Amino acid sequence: MSGQDKLQQSYPWTTTPLICCAPMRLIALAPLATAVSRAGGLGFIGAGSDCSTLEQDLAEAASLLRRSPPSTSSISTASNEQGPLPIGVGFINWGANLDLVVSAIRKYIPAAVWFFAPRNLSDLVPWTDTVREITRGRTKIWIQIGTVADAIEISKSCRPDVLVVQGTDAGGHGLDKGAGIISLLPEVADALKSHGFEGISLVAAGGIVEGRGVAASLALGASGIVMGTRFLASTEANLSKGYQNEIIRASDGGVSTVRSKVYDTLRGTTEWPEHYNGRGIINESFLDAQNGVSEEENKRLYSEAMKRGDEGWGLKGRMTTYAGTAVGLVRDVKLAGEIVEEVRRETAQVTSMLKSHL
């Protein structure tokens, strides 16, 4: 069975190719996750490192799905034994509390969980085993990796259902060293095959915001794709207008964004493992840090910018705008479902064009 067929079997409400919304912390909540799933994709709630509201978020998702479920009605939308909720939940594992997670997903079983950024890869073994045990295998295990070595180690120790292969073009947090998806994904696929793990489905992430990127990812060996930056410009995204305006304004993402620890330092989110940083749009905060402004003064200026609301973002602003290098291809705000459908149409058009040229 192909990777795409396995994903379709695991998530029967979805349409091939699988389009997912990344579990962006504080941004991808129940409204965004459910909208993506209703459109035939797989939406993830970004629980992140603080799982204190996870049960509340899952309850809201269940309520939204009861009112407007995906087209496949066999999927459960309530806290019962019928089946999992047609959404996923993503965790930042260096900070997430497994006990809180267990309590929430016993009541509301998600179709998938996405593990990311443990302090040590071995920390994911108890997470994997516990989720599989309490959901009796109904919740599929997704694990994000950014190197070939990590892909092999995780496949051996956790036997995930899906590996999310994230290239360095991705926005937000990721490994400070790595490769772009165009070389990383096929090398991961080859390495897994040589180690006997070709049964693990691969989902591509990093720099994908429209159909051309999806088609390219499928050609590289992906069975589905993840978008984060594109869904920042969705109506359902839980973020300020200033942040969203900056996503639409920015262009030429290879030079207008940067991977750095500066934004974590200014925001006080300094607990990330040393080998992680975040890609965001360059602004005055980053430039001042580069030009020698003291950390204390930069933090003071950042705090002042926070009081300005939407005006705190922008090229001359100081507020953090995490985004990937494909941000210049994001040009408008749309409903999440419309984004899924549009990207799916674009992908079909690109693949059709390629077939006609071969």
XYZ file of N, CA and C in Angstrom, residues 118-224:
321
model
N 11.753 17.348 21.433
C 12.075 16.853 22.774
C 13.491 17.283 23.145
N 13.803 17.272 24.404
C 15.186 17.569 24.793
C 16.117 16.451 24.315
N 15.627 15.220 24.369
C 16.352 14.077 23.839
C 15.364 13.234 23.043
N 15.804 12.666 21.934
C 14.891 11.877 21.109
C 14.285 10.727 21.895
N 15.037 10.165 22.839
C 14.525 9.045 23.631
C 13.329 9.447 24.491
N 13.152 10.757 24.746
C 12.010 11.220 25.535
C 10.678 10.928 24.842
N 10.711 10.709 23.536
C 9.471 10.473 22.793
C 8.967 9.044 22.922
N 9.788 8.137 23.413
C 9.351 6.744 23.551
C 8.180 6.619 24.521
N 8.267 7.157 25.749
C 7.103 7.049 26.644
C 5.872 7.787 26.130
N 6.063 8.905 25.438
C 4.932 9.598 24.834
C 4.238 8.696 23.808
N 5.027 8.104 22.931
C 4.472 7.227 21.895
C 3.751 6.041 22.510
N 4.406 5.366 23.436
C 3.820 4.169 24.046
C 2.540 4.495 24.800
N 2.543 5.621 25.527
C 1.372 5.983 26.329
C 0.180 6.322 25.450
N 0.400 7.134 24.414
C -0.711 7.511 23.534
C -1.278 6.285 22.839
N -0.424 5.401 22.371
C -0.919 4.194 21.704
C -1.711 3.322 22.678
N -1.269 3.256 23.907
C -1.953 2.407 24.882
C -3.323 2.959 25.237
N -3.408 4.250 25.558
C -4.686 4.781 26.054
C -5.707 4.977 24.935
N -5.246 5.097 23.692
C -6.190 5.232 22.570
C -6.360 3.925 21.810
N -5.696 2.883 22.279
C -5.731 1.567 21.629
C -5.381 1.659 20.146
N -4.402 2.493 19.862
C -3.889 2.606 18.508
C -4.728 3.434 17.573
N -5.815 4.004 18.080
C -6.682 4.795 17.188
C -6.072 6.151 16.861
N -5.227 6.658 17.737
C -4.514 7.905 17.466
C -3.171 7.578 16.836
N -2.942 8.087 15.631
C -1.700 7.810 14.918
C -0.599 8.752 15.394
N 0.616 8.243 15.361
C 1.770 8.980 15.875
C 2.520 9.658 14.737
N 2.612 10.978 14.809
C 3.399 11.781 13.872
C 4.581 12.364 14.647
N 5.764 12.276 14.073
C 6.941 12.850 14.712
C 7.698 13.699 13.702
N 8.011 14.911 14.093
C 8.731 15.836 13.210
C 10.233 15.640 13.349
N 10.900 15.569 12.195
C 12.360 15.453 12.188
C 12.925 16.451 11.176
N 14.236 16.717 11.304
C 14.878 17.650 10.372
C 16.211 17.157 9.856
N 16.582 15.913 10.226
C 17.828 15.322 9.713
C 17.597 13.851 9.404
N 18.463 13.308 8.570
C 18.390 11.885 8.221
C 18.659 11.037 9.460
N 19.655 11.428 10.234
C 20.006 10.656 11.432
C 18.843 10.583 12.408
N 18.152 11.706 12.619
C 17.009 11.702 13.530
C 15.878 10.831 12.992
N 15.689 10.846 11.676
C 14.640 10.025 11.069
C 14.886 8.548 11.347
N 16.111 8.121 11.208
C 16.444 6.713 11.444
C 16.286 6.360 12.917
N 16.817 7.207 13.807
C 16.746 6.916 15.242
C 15.303 6.860 15.725
N 14.484 7.810 15.307
C 13.083 7.843 15.723
C 12.322 6.643 15.158
N 12.628 6.271 13.930
C 11.951 5.117 13.329
C 12.269 3.843 14.091
N 13.483 3.714 14.562
C 13.876 2.532 15.329
C 13.231 2.508 16.713
N 13.182 3.658 17.377
C 12.742 3.680 18.769
C 11.238 3.809 18.933
N 10.574 4.519 18.013
C 9.151 4.819 18.184
C 8.237 4.183 17.145
N 8.790 3.776 16.010
C 7.964 3.219 14.921
C 6.755 4.133 14.637
N 6.989 5.406 14.318
C 5.862 6.319 14.084
C 5.070 5.914 12.851
N 3.827 6.335 12.806
C 3.008 6.124 11.620
C 3.403 7.092 10.512
N 3.798 8.305 10.926
C 4.150 9.366 9.976
C 5.379 10.096 10.493
N 6.295 10.403 9.593
C 7.390 11.329 9.888
C 7.117 12.633 9.150
N 7.102 13.724 9.876
C 7.000 15.054 9.270
C 8.429 15.512 8.987
N 8.767 15.594 7.725
C 10.128 15.955 7.316
C 10.153 17.450 7.067
N 10.768 18.196 7.997
C 10.755 19.660 7.900
C 12.089 20.184 7.387
N 12.033 20.903 6.263
C 13.209 21.580 5.732
C 13.409 22.932 6.382
N 14.570 23.515 6.166
C 14.942 24.752 6.858
C 14.228 25.994 6.345
N 13.462 25.883 5.274
C 12.675 27.024 4.800
C 11.468 27.295 5.694
N 11.183 26.392 6.596
C 9.991 26.521 7.440
C 10.064 27.745 8.333
N 8.905 28.325 8.604
C 8.823 29.418 9.562
C 8.696 28.889 10.973
N 8.867 29.766 11.941
C 8.790 29.344 13.322
C 9.973 28.490 13.715
N 9.790 27.641 14.706
C 10.916 26.921 15.286
C 11.268 25.653 14.519
N 12.554 25.402 14.476
C 13.092 24.212 13.846
C 14.569 24.105 14.187
N 15.216 23.107 13.628
C 16.645 22.924 13.882
C 17.440 24.101 13.328
N 18.503 24.488 14.048
C 19.310 25.611 13.568
C 20.209 25.212 12.400
N 20.410 23.912 12.202
C 21.186 23.431 11.066
C 20.391 22.338 10.366
N 20.395 22.354 9.042
C 19.657 21.344 8.300
C 19.652 21.655 6.830
N 18.831 20.933 6.099
C 18.742 21.075 4.650
C 17.334 21.483 4.253
N 17.221 22.021 3.044
C 15.915 22.306 2.487
C 15.207 21.015 2.131
N 13.899 21.104 1.957
C 13.088 19.912 1.725
C 13.470 19.198 0.428
N 13.987 19.924 -0.560
C 14.255 19.323 -1.863
C 15.362 18.277 -1.814
N 16.285 18.407 -0.873
C 17.304 17.366 -0.705
C 17.041 16.496 0.511
N 16.445 17.067 1.560
C 16.233 16.316 2.792
C 15.246 15.184 2.605
N 14.121 15.447 1.965
C 13.069 14.438 1.906
C 13.494 13.185 1.136
N 14.056 13.308 -0.082
C 14.465 12.079 -0.769
C 15.569 11.322 -0.050
N 16.468 12.038 0.636
C 17.512 11.322 1.374
C 16.915 10.584 2.563
N 15.953 11.190 3.237
C 15.260 10.499 4.323
C 14.541 9.266 3.790
N 13.848 9.426 2.669
C 13.116 8.292 2.087
C 14.056 7.142 1.750
N 15.181 7.458 1.145
C 16.153 6.416 0.796
C 16.720 5.743 2.040
N 17.032 6.551 3.058
C 17.607 5.997 4.275
C 16.618 5.079 4.992
N 15.358 5.479 5.053
C 14.357 4.637 5.705
C 14.173 3.323 4.954
N 14.175 3.396 3.647
C 14.038 2.175 2.851
C 15.189 1.230 3.098
N 16.406 1.759 3.169
C 17.577 0.908 3.376
C 17.584 0.277 4.767
N 16.865 0.890 5.720
C 16.786 0.342 7.074
C 15.491 -0.444 7.320
N 14.695 -0.628 6.280
C 13.487 -1.422 6.411
C 12.291 -0.686 6.957
N 12.290 0.640 6.859
C 11.186 1.439 7.391
C 10.379 2.123 6.286
N 10.337 1.530 5.113
C 9.616 2.192 4.018
C 8.112 2.256 4.262
N 7.610 1.545 5.270
C 6.190 1.599 5.587
C 5.756 2.859 6.308
N 6.699 3.666 6.752
C 6.369 4.921 7.427
C 6.047 5.984 6.376
N 4.904 6.612 6.509
C 4.522 7.668 5.559
C 5.317 8.940 5.851
N 5.671 9.649 4.778
C 6.423 10.893 4.908
C 5.541 12.068 4.494
N 5.546 13.092 5.323
C 4.807 14.319 5.039
C 5.809 15.464 5.008
N 5.770 16.270 3.964
C 6.752 17.332 3.754
C 6.294 18.629 4.393
N 7.252 19.357 4.971
C 6.973 20.657 5.591
C 8.152 21.584 5.358
N 7.840 22.878 5.218
C 8.900 23.874 5.082
C 8.961 24.496 3.708
N 8.373 25.680 3.559
C 8.439 26.396 2.287
C 7.335 26.046 1.309
N 6.268 25.404 1.769
C 5.161 24.988 0.895
C 3.943 25.849 1.213
N 3.471 26.599 0.229
C 2.291 27.442 0.458
C 1.285 27.367 -0.685
N 1.621 26.677 -1.780
C 0.693 26.601 -2.905
C 0.962 25.330 -3.710
N 0.193 25.154 -4.816
C 0.187 23.886 -5.531
C 1.513 23.454 -6.107
N 2.329 24.414 -6.542
C 3.625 24.028 -7.105
C 4.504 23.363 -6.060
N 4.464 23.879 -4.838
C 5.237 23.266 -3.763
C 4.712 21.895 -3.387
N 3.386 21.733 -3.426
C 2.802 20.424 -3.137
C 3.228 19.412 -4.194
N 3.100 19.778 -5.471
C 3.478 18.864 -6.550
C 4.946 18.472 -6.459
N 5.799 19.444 -6.147
C 7.224 19.149 -6.005
C 7.465 18.179 -4.853
N 6.769 18.379 -3.750
C 6.936 17.506 -2.588
C 6.497 16.083 -2.897
N 5.409 15.939 -3.623
C 4.955 14.611 -4.012
C 5.988 13.923 -4.905
N 6.591 14.694 -5.808
C 7.620 14.135 -6.681
C 8.849 13.694 -5.889
N 9.111 14.360 -4.782
C 10.270 14.028 -3.947
C 10.036 12.803 -3.080
N 8.783 12.355 -2.998
C 8.481 11.162 -2.221
C 7.537 11.367 -1.064
N 6.984 12.569 -0.910
C 6.038 12.824 0.180
C 4.682 12.208 -0.142
N 3.973 11.795 0.909
C 2.604 11.295 0.761
C 1.572 12.361 1.100
N 2.018 13.459 1.659
C 1.171 14.586 1.994
C 2.058 15.763 2.342
